[in-house]
Structures are given as C-alpha cells and as structure tokens.
Amino acid sequence: NQRQFDMDNLNFSYQKRPQSAPKTNFKFRVDGHGQTSENSSFAANDSRQMSAKGGGITRATLARAGSIIAADGTSSSEKKIHAQQDRSQSATKTSTAWLSTTPYEEKAGIYEKYNQMSQLYASVRPQSSKVGPKKNPLDFTKHVKQIDDIEFEEDEGFDEDQNYLLRKLPPNVMTEKSLRDSLNPSVEMLNLQNHKWLRKPFLEKFTHLVPNLRELNIRNLGIEDSAVLTMAENCPELEKIDFSRNNKLTEGSLKTIIAKSPHLISIKLSQCPNSVTDAVIECIANLQKLQVLDISFCKKVTDQALSFLANGVAVPATVILTGLNQLTNDGFDEFTQKKGATIKVFDIALMDHELIGNETAYFLSRLTHLEELNLTGCINITDEGFRQMLEGTKENPVRGFSKLRVLRLNGVVELTDMALGKLQTHGPCLERLELIKNSNVSDLCILNLAKKCPGLAMLDVTYCMTLTDQMLQDISSKYNINVKRHKSDLVDPNDDGLRVPLPKVKKEKKGKKKKGKKKKGK
C-alpha cells in the first residue's frame, strides 16, 4: 500500500488511507517561517486535496504546507528563481549581444561582462569584437565593392559535404569563417598558436582586417615569409610577437617586420634555427622599448649577436639564451659589463658544458638586479665559481643576488654545502630553488636554507639521494614548503635527470600455454 512520489526532486512517502480513517498525515520538511522543521506535519481534512486516483498530492496542499526544503538546504522556490535568473542571463548574453537593433556599447558591455573569466585564455581580445565592429547608427549608405577590397575565396580543396559541415558549426567553434567575422579594427590581441589548419591564403590576408593589432602569437603555425611581409605592412602598432617554432621563415622576413615595428617590447623567436642569425639580432638591438627577448635554441647565434645587444639602444630585462652552443665567455663578458645592471631574468641553460664554467659564473655577478636565473646543465660550475657569482673577487667584491627569487641549479653536480650555504645570506628573497640531480647536498644544508629563507615556497630535489624523507617532511610541514622529489630507480639509463623521467619498459616473457584437449561438459 506504500507509494513513492518524486516532486521537485524530493521523495514523499505516504500510507494509503483506510476507509475508516478520518484523516491522513503527510510528513515532510516544512519551512513556513524561514526555519526548517524535521518532523512537522499537518492534517489534510479536505478530501478534495487528494487526487481522484487516491493518493496524489496537489499543488494546493503543498502551498498550504509552505516551501519545501531540499537536501542541500535550498528551497524549491529559490531553485526556480536561480534557474530563471541563469536562463535570463544566458538569454541576455546570446540575444542582446547579437541583435542588430541593440546599441553597440550595450552589446560590447554585455559580452565583456559574461566573459570575464576567459579573458586570459581568449584567442581574440577584446572579446566584444565577436559582436562586430562599431558602426555609425546614422550611416545608411550602402558599401559598394571596391577594386582594392580584400576577398577571401571559398574553401578550395573541400568537397560540398565538408563545406556544409563547416557552415553548420556554431559561432563559438573557431573556423576560418568565424575567425574572419571576429576580426575588425578594434582587435588588439590575436592568438593563433598551433592552428596549423589555417590555410596559406587566409594567413596572407587576415592582417588587413586588424590594422591596430598589438599582440600576435603565431607559435608553431607553419607560417611562411609572404604572410610575415604582409603583417609588416598592415600592423605597424605591434608590441608583442611570438614566432617560435616556425621553421619556414627566413632571415629577410624577420628583419623586415622588426624594422617596421618600432614599438616592439617582447620578441620570442625560440626554435627558429634557419631564420634567427646575428643580422636579425642587430635589428633587434635598435629597438628602444624592448623588454623581453627569447632566442633559445637558435643555433646560428654567436658572440657577435651579444656584442650587438651590448652596444645597441635596446635594454632588455628578460633574456633567454637556452641551448645556444656557440656563445663563449668573451660574449658574456661584454654583454654583462654593459647591460648587466638592467637584466632581471637570465637563462643560459643547456649550453655547451665546456664553454660555461667558473669564469662565466663570475660575469653573472654583474647582474645586480637579477630576479630569476637558470643555470641548468652548467656542470663545470664549482663551489669557487658559485662563490664568485655571489660575492665577486677580492679585487672586485660585489653584493649580488639580493633580489633573486628563482634559482635553477639542475644538473650542477659539483656544488656542495659550502656553496649552497651562502644562499642563506645572499638570497633573502628566494622563493623557488631547484637542485635536480645534486648528490652532494646534505640534510643540514637544506634545513638551514629553510630557516634562513622565509620566502622559500618551492624546493625541487629530484634525484638528490643524500637527502632523507624525514627531513623533507619536517621542512614541508614546519615551514610550509612545497617539496618535489622523484627518486625511483626505474628510469631510462640515458636520462640526464633534467627533464621528466622516462620510465623503464620491462617486457616479461610469457610462458607457452600447454596444449590440451578441452573436456566436454556432461
């Protein structure tokens, strides 16, 4: 006789009234005056409150009981109100932002309001550009096609079915058409990283639509010289460019766009081995507003490039020189002597081990305002070189690294407690320290660093076999330090310990199964 009902995601149980029973008690949670009652009930004397089938609960009965409380403490009426608000906001965003009769300022404001959380990950900024460019509401003139208008041909090489599927995609899915519709003179940032599906005709023409572009990221796009030359002509206000991992570019196209973009403050040309040469660095050295330069793994860069940077008008604060095996101490000497006081981030990781040693470490002592230093893979730096980097020499004493926040010493295996202990006095602002594959450091040294460096928040001691787990647990809990460690021996023997460990693959030989006749079931 017991039945269950699910109304507004709540389960109600009742017992069917016998013929002789005068009334039925319905038991559920009631919030009549803003308070929850666990065992409240009311009598339904009116037989009309029951459904014709005998046992149904009507809306009138629920209204007399009060608002029903869900398991999370939210009443059904409140849930309905929140749902209506969400639907209204979504409708406002999707309708008002696209209605042609709505003023442009209201469209743009609504779109920016409901997309604040995705500003950092957006491909196009401002995001209000998706509602189209600002137009004069009093301008009713019809645009007449001109001879010099930029035309985007229909998709060539696609059959009718593929074109039909592309047209049916929603506006929030990026295609060449949706991207083209979002581009207008108000766009200031465009991120096309890894979008290799964009065709060459589009890449050669899209910059005509964004003349005020200031930030462009085409990393790993496979772009060619013709598209870069078009960018140089159409986007004179560029401030930040990232052309990394574009192997088809040549020296001439990079020199052209750098020469025609005098406002550049950030240039990233990592892993462009065929295009970044000393001549390109000479053009970069003439940029007065330059702050960030990344030319890592550009194998053609030599000491001549560092000489251009040292004698040029550019004063970069961030210089990334990872993997440049042709640089020597002569280039570092001239560069650090003339531009060392302005460098805040310096990266010379994974360079030629034979060329980078104690002498190079001494030149780094001139970087008095350094905040981040990466010496990963500089295995020839010893305790004496590290001491000179922090204190200088007797003839030229210095007090460097007082502002250092991040220090990466991965693979610098010659350092011992004597050198690392000097960070207690020379690194008061240290926040992150990496000592991957250093077997000469002891528990006492790490414990003293944790005590004397109050800002230390991250410690990477992967493959530091001399450190004990108990000590690392103590400093992690007592000084609130995030300790990262991986000490498994099951790694590839060719792994140098400077990257993510590669696990060993052990192939177990499977034994041969004995052949036998299957027994037939009875």
Short mmCIF file of C-alpha atoms in Angstrom, two decimals:
data_model
loop_
_atom_site.label_atom_id
_atom_site.label_comp_id
_atom_site.label_asym_id
_atom_site.label_seq_id
_atom_site.Cartn_x
_atom_site.Cartn_y
_atom_site.Cartn_z
CA ASN A 1 0.00 0.00 0.00
CA GLN A 2 3.01 2.34 0.24
CA ARG A 3 3.76 4.52 -2.76
CA GLN A 4 6.59 6.94 -3.66
CA PHE A 5 6.27 10.28 -5.44
CA ASP A 6 9.09 12.46 -6.83
CA MET A 7 8.10 16.11 -6.97
CA ASP A 8 10.74 18.87 -7.41
CA ASN A 9 13.46 16.23 -6.87
CA LEU A 10 12.04 15.34 -3.42
CA ASN A 11 10.73 11.98 -2.33
CA PHE A 12 7.43 11.96 -0.45
CA SER A 13 6.01 8.85 1.17
CA TYR A 14 2.54 8.30 2.49
CA GLN A 15 0.31 5.45 3.52
CA LYS A 16 -2.96 4.93 1.77
CA ARG A 17 -5.90 5.93 3.99
CA PRO A 18 -8.10 3.10 5.08
CA GLN A 19 -11.84 3.52 4.69
CA SER A 20 -12.37 4.00 8.43
CA ALA A 21 -9.56 6.50 8.98
CA PRO A 22 -10.82 10.06 9.45
CA LYS A 23 -7.70 11.81 8.09
CA THR A 24 -4.16 11.30 6.67
CA ASN A 25 -0.94 12.86 7.96
CA PHE A 26 1.63 13.89 5.34
CA LYS A 27 5.13 14.00 6.79
CA PHE A 28 7.81 16.14 5.12
CA ARG A 29 10.07 19.08 5.85
CA VAL A 30 8.33 22.44 6.05
CA ASP A 31 9.79 25.94 6.07
CA GLY A 32 6.82 28.11 6.77
CA HIS A 33 8.58 30.95 8.58
CA GLY A 34 12.15 30.69 7.37
CA GLN A 35 13.06 27.76 9.71
CA THR A 36 13.38 24.09 8.95
CA SER A 37 11.31 21.55 10.87
CA GLU A 38 12.48 17.96 10.74
CA ASN A 39 9.21 16.29 11.87
CA SER A 40 6.43 18.75 11.09
CA SER A 41 3.06 17.64 9.75
CA PHE A 42 -0.36 18.93 9.05
CA ALA A 43 -3.71 17.25 8.66
CA ALA A 44 -5.43 17.29 5.31
CA ASN A 45 -9.10 17.02 6.30
CA ASP A 46 -10.43 18.10 2.98
CA SER A 47 -10.83 15.05 0.80
CA ARG A 48 -10.62 17.30 -2.25
CA GLN A 49 -6.90 17.72 -1.60
CA MET A 50 -6.41 14.09 -2.65
CA SER A 51 -6.30 13.24 -6.31
CA ALA A 52 -9.01 11.29 -7.98
CA LYS A 53 -6.77 8.21 -8.01
CA GLY A 54 -6.45 8.32 -4.23
CA GLY A 55 -3.01 9.29 -3.03
CA GLY A 56 -1.77 12.16 -5.23
CA ILE A 57 -0.54 15.37 -3.57
CA THR A 58 -1.88 18.52 -5.21
CA ARG A 59 -0.18 21.90 -5.53
CA ALA A 60 -2.74 23.45 -3.18
CA THR A 61 -1.72 21.03 -0.44
CA LEU A 62 1.94 21.90 -0.91
CA ALA A 63 1.13 25.61 -0.89
CA ARG A 64 -0.60 25.25 2.48
CA ALA A 65 2.43 23.34 3.82
CA GLY A 66 4.97 26.00 2.86
CA SER A 67 8.13 25.94 0.73
CA ILE A 68 9.81 22.55 0.52
CA ILE A 69 13.45 22.27 1.61
CA ALA A 70 15.86 20.18 -0.46
CA ALA A 71 18.74 18.11 0.86
CA ASP A 72 21.23 20.99 0.33
CA GLY A 73 19.07 23.43 2.31
CA THR A 74 17.73 25.33 -0.74
CA SER A 75 14.00 25.61 -1.14
CA SER A 76 12.35 24.64 -4.39
CA SER A 77 11.14 28.20 -4.91
CA GLU A 78 14.69 29.51 -4.54
CA LYS A 79 15.94 26.93 -7.02
CA LYS A 80 13.35 28.04 -9.53
CA ILE A 81 14.34 31.68 -9.06
CA HIS A 82 18.05 30.86 -9.60
CA ALA A 83 17.24 28.81 -12.66
CA GLN A 84 15.16 31.63 -14.11
CA GLN A 85 17.99 34.10 -13.44
CA ASP A 86 20.53 31.83 -15.17
CA ARG A 87 18.24 31.42 -18.15
CA SER A 88 17.63 35.14 -18.35
CA GLN A 89 21.37 35.90 -18.16
CA SER A 90 22.12 33.34 -20.84
CA ALA A 91 19.34 34.73 -22.99
CA THR A 92 20.63 38.26 -22.43
CA LYS A 93 24.12 37.25 -23.46
CA THR A 94 23.12 35.26 -26.53
CA SER A 95 20.35 37.53 -27.77
CA THR A 96 21.16 41.13 -26.82
CA ALA A 97 24.79 40.75 -27.90
CA TRP A 98 23.71 39.74 -31.39
CA LEU A 99 20.57 41.83 -32.03
CA SER A 100 21.21 44.42 -34.71
CA THR A 101 18.83 46.88 -33.02
CA THR A 102 20.84 46.95 -29.77
CA PRO A 103 23.38 49.80 -29.45
CA TYR A 104 26.97 48.70 -29.93
CA GLU A 105 28.07 49.90 -26.46
CA GLU A 106 25.42 47.68 -24.84
CA LYS A 107 26.39 44.70 -26.97
CA ALA A 108 30.07 45.04 -26.14
CA GLY A 109 29.41 45.63 -22.44
CA ILE A 110 27.23 42.54 -22.09
CA TYR A 111 29.71 40.32 -23.93
CA GLU A 112 32.64 41.53 -21.81
CA LYS A 113 30.63 41.14 -18.59
CA TYR A 114 29.76 37.49 -19.16
CA ASN A 115 33.24 36.51 -20.44
CA GLN A 116 35.47 37.93 -17.72
CA MET A 117 36.78 34.53 -16.61
CA SER A 118 38.01 33.63 -20.10
CA GLN A 119 39.98 36.81 -20.77
CA LEU A 120 43.35 35.12 -20.13
CA TYR A 121 42.60 32.20 -22.47
CA ALA A 122 40.80 34.03 -25.25
CA SER A 123 42.13 33.83 -28.80
CA VAL A 124 40.86 37.30 -29.65
CA ARG A 125 40.79 40.36 -27.41
CA PRO A 126 38.77 42.34 -26.71
CA GLN A 127 36.14 39.63 -26.74
CA SER A 128 33.49 42.17 -27.63
CA SER A 129 34.96 42.10 -31.15
CA LYS A 130 32.85 38.96 -31.70
CA VAL A 131 29.74 41.15 -31.95
CA GLY A 132 31.29 43.03 -34.85
CA PRO A 133 32.88 46.45 -35.33
CA LYS A 134 31.37 49.67 -34.08
CA LYS A 135 29.24 51.35 -36.73
CA ASN A 136 27.63 54.74 -37.06
CA PRO A 137 23.87 54.20 -36.47
CA LEU A 138 23.07 57.20 -38.66
CA ASP A 139 25.08 55.92 -41.60
CA PHE A 140 22.65 54.26 -44.02
CA THR A 141 24.93 54.29 -47.02
CA LYS A 142 25.47 51.00 -48.77
CA HIS A 143 29.02 49.75 -49.14
CA VAL A 144 29.98 49.47 -52.76
CA LYS A 145 32.58 46.90 -53.63
CA GLN A 146 35.91 48.49 -54.44
CA ILE A 147 38.73 47.19 -56.59
CA ASP A 148 41.21 47.04 -53.72
CA ASP A 149 38.85 45.23 -51.30
CA ILE A 150 40.30 42.11 -49.67
CA GLU A 151 38.46 38.99 -50.77
CA PHE A 152 38.55 35.59 -49.10
CA GLU A 153 37.83 32.90 -51.63
CA GLU A 154 35.63 29.97 -50.81
CA ASP A 155 37.26 26.89 -49.37
CA GLU A 156 39.30 25.30 -52.10
CA GLY A 157 40.10 21.66 -51.91
CA PHE A 158 36.98 20.85 -49.85
CA ASP A 159 34.01 18.99 -51.22
CA GLU A 160 30.43 20.13 -50.77
CA ASP A 161 29.81 17.93 -47.74
CA GLN A 162 32.79 19.39 -45.85
CA ASN A 163 31.75 22.96 -46.67
CA TYR A 164 28.23 22.19 -45.50
CA LEU A 165 29.52 20.83 -42.17
CA LEU A 166 31.73 23.90 -41.67
CA ARG A 167 28.78 26.22 -42.22
CA LYS A 168 26.66 24.31 -39.70
CA LEU A 169 29.16 24.68 -36.85
CA PRO A 170 28.12 27.04 -34.01
CA PRO A 171 29.75 30.51 -33.80
CA ASN A 172 31.83 29.59 -30.74
CA VAL A 173 33.77 26.94 -32.73
CA MET A 174 36.72 28.59 -34.45
CA THR A 175 36.79 28.18 -38.20
CA GLU A 176 38.23 30.42 -40.87
CA LYS A 177 34.82 32.00 -41.38
CA SER A 178 34.09 32.58 -37.67
CA LEU A 179 37.60 33.92 -37.15
CA ARG A 180 37.24 36.24 -40.12
CA ASP A 181 33.93 37.54 -38.77
CA SER A 182 35.59 38.33 -35.40
CA LEU A 183 38.44 40.33 -36.89
CA ASN A 184 37.95 44.07 -37.14
CA PRO A 185 39.94 47.25 -36.39
CA SER A 186 39.11 47.03 -32.66
CA VAL A 187 41.06 43.76 -32.18
CA GLU A 188 44.29 44.27 -30.21
CA MET A 189 45.34 40.67 -29.39
CA LEU A 190 45.25 37.57 -31.57
CA ASN A 191 46.45 34.10 -30.51
CA LEU A 192 46.73 31.53 -33.31
CA GLN A 193 49.19 29.20 -31.61
CA ASN A 194 49.23 25.65 -33.08
CA HIS A 195 46.38 26.46 -35.52
CA LYS A 196 48.04 24.68 -38.43
CA TRP A 197 44.70 24.07 -40.09
CA LEU A 198 44.59 27.70 -41.22
CA ARG A 199 45.33 27.83 -44.94
CA LYS A 200 48.01 29.93 -46.60
CA PRO A 201 45.60 32.33 -48.44
CA PHE A 202 43.92 33.22 -45.15
CA LEU A 203 47.23 33.79 -43.34
CA GLU A 204 48.36 36.14 -46.09
CA LYS A 205 45.23 38.32 -45.87
CA PHE A 206 43.82 38.33 -42.33
CA THR A 207 46.13 41.14 -41.13
CA HIS A 208 44.30 43.56 -43.46
CA LEU A 209 41.35 43.30 -41.05
CA VAL A 210 43.33 44.11 -37.86
CA PRO A 211 45.36 47.28 -38.51
CA ASN A 212 45.50 48.14 -34.78
CA LEU A 213 46.83 44.75 -33.66
CA ARG A 214 49.30 45.00 -30.77
CA GLU A 215 49.89 41.39 -29.68
CA LEU A 216 50.27 38.46 -32.09
CA ASN A 217 51.05 34.83 -31.25
CA ILE A 218 51.60 32.53 -34.23
CA ARG A 219 53.75 29.95 -32.44
CA ASN A 220 54.03 26.63 -34.30
CA LEU A 221 51.74 27.82 -37.09
CA GLY A 222 53.92 26.86 -40.05
CA ILE A 223 53.71 30.39 -41.45
CA GLU A 224 55.79 31.49 -44.44
CA ASP A 225 57.62 34.66 -45.45
CA SER A 226 54.80 36.03 -47.62
CA ALA A 227 52.41 36.18 -44.64
CA VAL A 228 55.02 37.83 -42.39
CA LEU A 229 55.75 40.50 -45.00
CA THR A 230 52.01 41.26 -45.18
CA MET A 231 51.93 41.62 -41.38
CA ALA A 232 54.78 44.09 -41.53
CA GLU A 233 52.83 46.30 -43.93
CA ASN A 234 49.41 46.12 -42.24
CA CYS A 235 50.23 46.03 -38.49
CA PRO A 236 52.62 48.88 -37.63
CA GLU A 237 51.46 49.03 -33.97
CA LEU A 238 52.73 45.58 -32.96
CA GLU A 239 54.15 45.41 -29.43
CA LYS A 240 54.42 41.67 -28.72
CA ILE A 241 55.17 38.92 -31.24
CA ASP A 242 55.77 35.19 -30.81
CA PHE A 243 57.06 33.49 -33.98
CA SER A 244 58.59 30.47 -32.23
CA ARG A 245 58.82 27.08 -33.95
CA ASN A 246 58.21 28.39 -37.47
CA ASN A 247 60.94 26.69 -39.47
CA LYS A 248 59.82 28.04 -42.85
CA LEU A 249 60.72 31.64 -42.02
CA THR A 250 63.91 33.18 -43.33
CA GLU A 251 66.20 35.94 -42.16
CA GLY A 252 64.82 38.55 -44.57
CA SER A 253 61.19 38.41 -43.41
CA LEU A 254 62.16 38.75 -39.74
CA LYS A 255 64.41 41.73 -40.44
CA THR A 256 61.56 43.41 -42.34
CA ILE A 257 58.88 43.04 -39.67
CA ILE A 258 61.29 44.10 -36.89
CA ALA A 259 62.37 47.18 -38.83
CA LYS A 260 58.75 48.21 -39.47
CA SER A 261 57.58 47.62 -35.87
CA PRO A 262 59.40 50.23 -33.75
CA HIS A 263 57.05 49.72 -30.75
CA LEU A 264 58.04 46.10 -30.06
CA ILE A 265 58.58 45.33 -26.38
CA SER A 266 58.53 41.49 -26.50
CA ILE A 267 60.08 39.25 -29.17
CA LYS A 268 60.01 35.45 -28.93
CA LEU A 269 61.83 33.57 -31.68
CA SER A 270 62.57 30.29 -29.93
CA GLN A 271 63.44 27.26 -32.09
CA CYS A 272 63.76 29.15 -35.36
CA PRO A 273 67.17 27.75 -36.37
CA ASN A 274 67.06 28.81 -40.02
CA SER A 275 65.93 32.42 -39.64
CA VAL A 276 67.44 33.87 -36.44
CA THR A 277 71.00 35.00 -37.17
CA ASP A 278 73.37 37.68 -35.94
CA ALA A 279 71.93 40.06 -38.55
CA VAL A 280 68.43 39.65 -37.07
CA ILE A 281 69.79 40.34 -33.56
CA GLU A 282 71.42 43.51 -34.92
CA CYS A 283 67.97 44.77 -35.96
CA ILE A 284 66.53 43.82 -32.58
CA ALA A 285 69.29 45.75 -30.78
CA ASN A 286 67.93 49.00 -32.28
CA LEU A 287 64.53 48.71 -30.58
CA GLN A 288 64.34 51.28 -27.79
CA LYS A 289 61.32 49.75 -26.00
CA LEU A 290 62.48 46.12 -25.97
CA GLN A 291 61.96 44.32 -22.64
CA VAL A 292 61.73 40.59 -23.44
CA LEU A 293 63.96 38.63 -25.86
CA ASP A 294 63.77 34.85 -26.32
CA ILE A 295 66.12 33.33 -28.91
CA SER A 296 66.59 29.92 -27.31
CA PHE A 297 67.79 27.01 -29.48
CA CYS A 298 68.69 29.29 -32.39
CA LYS A 299 71.93 27.58 -33.33
CA LYS A 300 73.25 30.30 -35.67
CA VAL A 301 73.57 32.95 -32.94
CA THR A 302 77.19 33.68 -31.97
CA ASP A 303 79.13 36.10 -29.77
CA GLN A 304 78.62 38.78 -32.42
CA ALA A 305 74.92 38.85 -31.52
CA LEU A 306 75.74 39.51 -27.85
CA SER A 307 78.03 42.32 -28.98
CA PHE A 308 75.17 43.91 -30.94
CA LEU A 309 72.91 43.70 -27.87
CA ALA A 310 75.63 45.14 -25.63
CA ASN A 311 76.25 48.17 -27.86
CA GLY A 312 72.68 48.72 -29.08
CA VAL A 313 69.98 51.00 -27.71
CA ALA A 314 67.79 48.07 -26.58
CA VAL A 315 67.76 47.48 -22.82
CA PRO A 316 66.00 44.12 -22.33
CA ALA A 317 65.05 42.98 -18.83
CA THR A 318 64.43 39.34 -19.81
CA VAL A 319 66.97 37.45 -21.95
CA ILE A 320 66.52 33.73 -22.76
CA LEU A 321 69.61 32.12 -24.34
CA THR A 322 68.87 28.45 -23.72
CA GLY A 323 70.75 25.99 -25.91
CA LEU A 324 72.99 28.49 -27.76
CA ASN A 325 76.13 26.38 -28.06
CA GLN A 326 78.21 28.94 -29.99
CA LEU A 327 78.34 31.52 -27.18
CA THR A 328 81.58 31.87 -25.27
CA ASN A 329 82.91 33.78 -22.27
CA ASP A 330 84.04 36.66 -24.50
CA GLY A 331 80.44 37.41 -25.48
CA PHE A 332 79.17 37.12 -21.90
CA ASP A 333 81.93 39.39 -20.64
CA GLU A 334 80.99 42.26 -22.96
CA PHE A 335 77.24 41.81 -22.58
CA THR A 336 77.15 41.62 -18.77
CA GLN A 337 79.58 44.52 -18.42
CA LYS A 338 77.37 46.91 -20.42
CA LYS A 339 73.83 45.63 -19.82
CA GLY A 340 74.16 43.65 -16.57
CA ALA A 341 72.55 46.31 -14.37
CA THR A 342 69.21 46.08 -16.23
CA ILE A 343 68.78 42.30 -16.54
CA LYS A 344 66.12 40.75 -14.28
CA VAL A 345 65.64 37.33 -15.89
CA PHE A 346 68.61 35.47 -17.40
CA ASP A 347 68.56 31.93 -18.81
CA ILE A 348 71.69 30.15 -20.11
CA ALA A 349 70.56 26.56 -19.58
CA LEU A 350 71.61 23.55 -21.67
CA MET A 351 74.59 25.28 -23.30
CA ASP A 352 77.98 23.84 -24.20
CA HIS A 353 79.36 22.39 -20.97
CA GLU A 354 82.96 23.05 -21.91
CA LEU A 355 82.42 26.78 -22.55
CA ILE A 356 80.37 27.60 -19.45
CA GLY A 357 82.30 27.41 -16.19
CA ASN A 358 83.59 29.44 -13.25
CA GLU A 359 84.60 32.38 -15.42
CA THR A 360 81.07 32.68 -16.76
CA ALA A 361 79.74 32.49 -13.20
CA TYR A 362 81.92 35.44 -12.24
CA PHE A 363 80.48 37.51 -15.11
CA LEU A 364 76.99 36.82 -13.74
CA SER A 365 77.91 38.67 -10.54
CA ARG A 366 77.40 41.90 -12.53
CA LEU A 367 73.66 41.21 -12.75
CA THR A 368 72.89 43.17 -9.61
CA HIS A 369 69.11 43.36 -10.12
CA LEU A 370 68.64 39.73 -11.11
CA GLU A 371 65.37 38.10 -10.03
CA GLU A 372 65.47 34.78 -11.91
CA LEU A 373 68.50 32.74 -13.02
CA ASN A 374 68.61 29.40 -14.84
CA LEU A 375 71.95 27.52 -14.88
CA THR A 376 70.53 24.10 -15.72
CA GLY A 377 73.17 21.82 -17.21
CA CYS A 378 76.21 24.00 -16.41
CA ILE A 379 78.10 21.10 -14.91
CA ASN A 380 81.52 22.84 -14.85
CA ILE A 381 80.50 25.45 -12.26
CA THR A 382 82.11 24.55 -8.92
CA ASP A 383 81.95 25.96 -5.39
CA GLU A 384 84.55 28.60 -6.21
CA GLY A 385 82.63 29.83 -9.25
CA PHE A 386 79.38 29.93 -7.31
CA ARG A 387 81.08 31.92 -4.53
CA GLN A 388 82.41 34.44 -7.07
CA MET A 389 78.94 34.73 -8.57
CA LEU A 390 77.54 35.74 -5.17
CA GLU A 391 80.44 37.74 -3.70
CA GLY A 392 82.79 38.62 -6.58
CA THR A 393 86.55 38.56 -6.13
CA LYS A 394 88.89 40.24 -3.67
CA GLU A 395 89.76 42.88 -6.24
CA ASN A 396 86.12 43.47 -7.27
CA PRO A 397 83.80 42.48 -4.40
CA VAL A 398 80.07 42.60 -5.12
CA ARG A 399 76.87 42.02 -3.20
CA GLY A 400 74.69 40.40 -5.83
CA PHE A 401 71.51 38.36 -5.91
CA SER A 402 69.86 40.28 -3.08
CA LYS A 403 66.62 40.34 -5.16
CA LEU A 404 66.85 36.80 -6.52
CA ARG A 405 63.53 34.92 -6.35
CA VAL A 406 64.04 31.88 -8.61
CA LEU A 407 67.28 29.88 -8.91
CA ARG A 408 67.60 26.74 -11.04
CA LEU A 409 70.77 24.69 -10.48
CA ASN A 410 69.60 21.45 -12.08
CA GLY A 411 72.49 19.21 -13.07
CA VAL A 412 75.17 21.43 -11.46
CA VAL A 413 76.55 18.38 -9.71
CA GLU A 414 79.81 19.93 -8.44
CA LEU A 415 78.10 22.21 -5.91
CA THR A 416 78.34 21.23 -2.23
CA ASP A 417 77.04 22.52 1.10
CA MET A 418 79.84 25.10 1.20
CA ALA A 419 78.48 26.92 -1.87
CA LEU A 420 74.75 26.43 -1.31
CA GLY A 421 75.07 27.56 2.30
CA LYS A 422 75.94 31.08 1.08
CA LEU A 423 72.38 31.44 -0.17
CA GLN A 424 71.35 31.85 3.46
CA THR A 425 72.84 35.37 3.48
CA HIS A 426 72.78 36.26 -0.23
CA GLY A 427 69.28 35.03 -1.07
CA PRO A 428 66.84 36.53 1.43
CA CYS A 429 64.11 36.85 -1.22
CA LEU A 430 64.49 33.30 -2.60
CA GLU A 431 61.13 31.70 -3.39
CA ARG A 432 61.99 28.75 -5.64
CA LEU A 433 65.12 26.56 -5.63
CA GLU A 434 65.77 23.62 -7.97
CA LEU A 435 68.62 21.17 -7.28
CA ILE A 436 67.79 18.24 -9.55
CA LYS A 437 70.45 15.51 -9.63
CA ASN A 438 72.71 17.05 -6.96
CA SER A 439 74.15 14.30 -4.77
CA ASN A 440 76.49 16.50 -2.69
CA VAL A 441 73.87 18.42 -0.72
CA SER A 442 73.06 17.31 2.85
CA ASP A 443 70.06 17.48 5.17
CA LEU A 444 71.72 20.14 7.32
CA CYS A 445 72.21 22.50 4.36
CA ILE A 446 68.59 22.21 3.23
CA LEU A 447 67.34 22.66 6.80
CA ASN A 448 69.38 25.85 7.26
CA LEU A 449 68.12 27.22 3.94
CA ALA A 450 64.53 26.62 5.05
CA LYS A 451 65.20 28.53 8.28
CA LYS A 452 67.11 31.49 6.80
CA CYS A 453 64.96 31.94 3.65
CA PRO A 454 61.46 32.70 4.97
CA GLY A 455 60.02 33.22 1.49
CA LEU A 456 61.06 29.80 0.15
CA ALA A 457 57.91 28.12 -1.14
CA MET A 458 59.11 25.56 -3.72
CA LEU A 459 62.02 23.10 -3.47
CA ASP A 460 62.80 20.57 -6.18
CA VAL A 461 65.28 17.88 -5.04
CA THR A 462 64.59 15.17 -7.60
CA TYR A 463 67.38 12.52 -7.66
CA CYS A 464 69.06 14.02 -4.58
CA MET A 465 69.71 10.65 -2.99
CA THR A 466 71.60 12.02 0.03
CA LEU A 467 68.50 13.73 1.44
CA THR A 468 66.25 11.83 3.82
CA ASP A 469 62.48 11.68 3.56
CA GLN A 470 62.03 12.54 7.22
CA MET A 471 63.89 15.86 6.88
CA LEU A 472 61.91 16.82 3.76
CA GLN A 473 58.65 16.04 5.52
CA ASP A 474 59.69 18.15 8.51
CA ILE A 475 60.54 21.28 6.48
CA SER A 476 57.42 20.80 4.36
CA SER A 477 55.12 20.82 7.39
CA LYS A 478 57.02 23.25 9.60
CA TYR A 479 57.98 25.92 7.02
CA ASN A 480 55.13 25.33 4.54
CA ILE A 481 57.45 24.45 1.65
CA ASN A 482 56.22 22.51 -1.37
CA VAL A 483 58.86 19.78 -1.79
CA LYS A 484 59.10 17.97 -5.12
CA ARG A 485 61.05 14.74 -5.25
CA HIS A 486 61.33 11.71 -7.50
CA LYS A 487 63.91 9.12 -6.52
CA SER A 488 62.75 6.00 -8.30
CA ASP A 489 65.47 3.90 -9.87
CA LEU A 490 63.16 2.64 -12.58
CA VAL A 491 64.17 5.21 -15.17
CA ASP A 492 65.85 5.18 -18.53
CA PRO A 493 69.67 4.91 -18.08
CA ASN A 494 70.11 7.51 -20.84
CA ASP A 495 68.04 10.08 -18.94
CA ASP A 496 70.15 13.06 -17.79
CA GLY A 497 67.77 13.92 -14.95
CA LEU A 498 67.00 17.40 -16.27
CA ARG A 499 63.63 16.59 -17.75
CA VAL A 500 60.63 14.42 -16.89
CA PRO A 501 61.89 10.93 -16.01
CA LEU A 502 61.31 8.29 -18.64
CA PRO A 503 60.09 5.02 -17.11
CA LYS A 504 61.71 1.77 -17.99
CA VAL A 505 59.72 -0.66 -20.05
CA LYS A 506 60.23 -4.18 -18.87
CA LYS A 507 58.97 -6.81 -21.24
CA GLU A 508 58.15 -10.01 -19.46
CA LYS A 509 58.32 -13.19 -21.43
CA LYS A 510 55.08 -15.00 -21.43
CA GLY A 511 55.25 -18.74 -20.89
CA LYS A 512 53.85 -21.01 -23.51
CA LYS A 513 50.48 -22.43 -22.69
CA LYS A 514 50.24 -26.15 -22.58
CA LYS A 515 48.08 -27.54 -25.25
CA GLY A 516 45.45 -29.93 -24.11
CA LYS A 517 42.10 -31.17 -25.10
CA LYS A 518 39.11 -29.44 -23.61
CA LYS A 519 36.89 -31.63 -21.52
CA LYS A 520 33.39 -31.84 -22.74
CA GLY A 521 30.72 -30.99 -20.23
CA LYS A 522 28.27 -33.63 -19.32
#
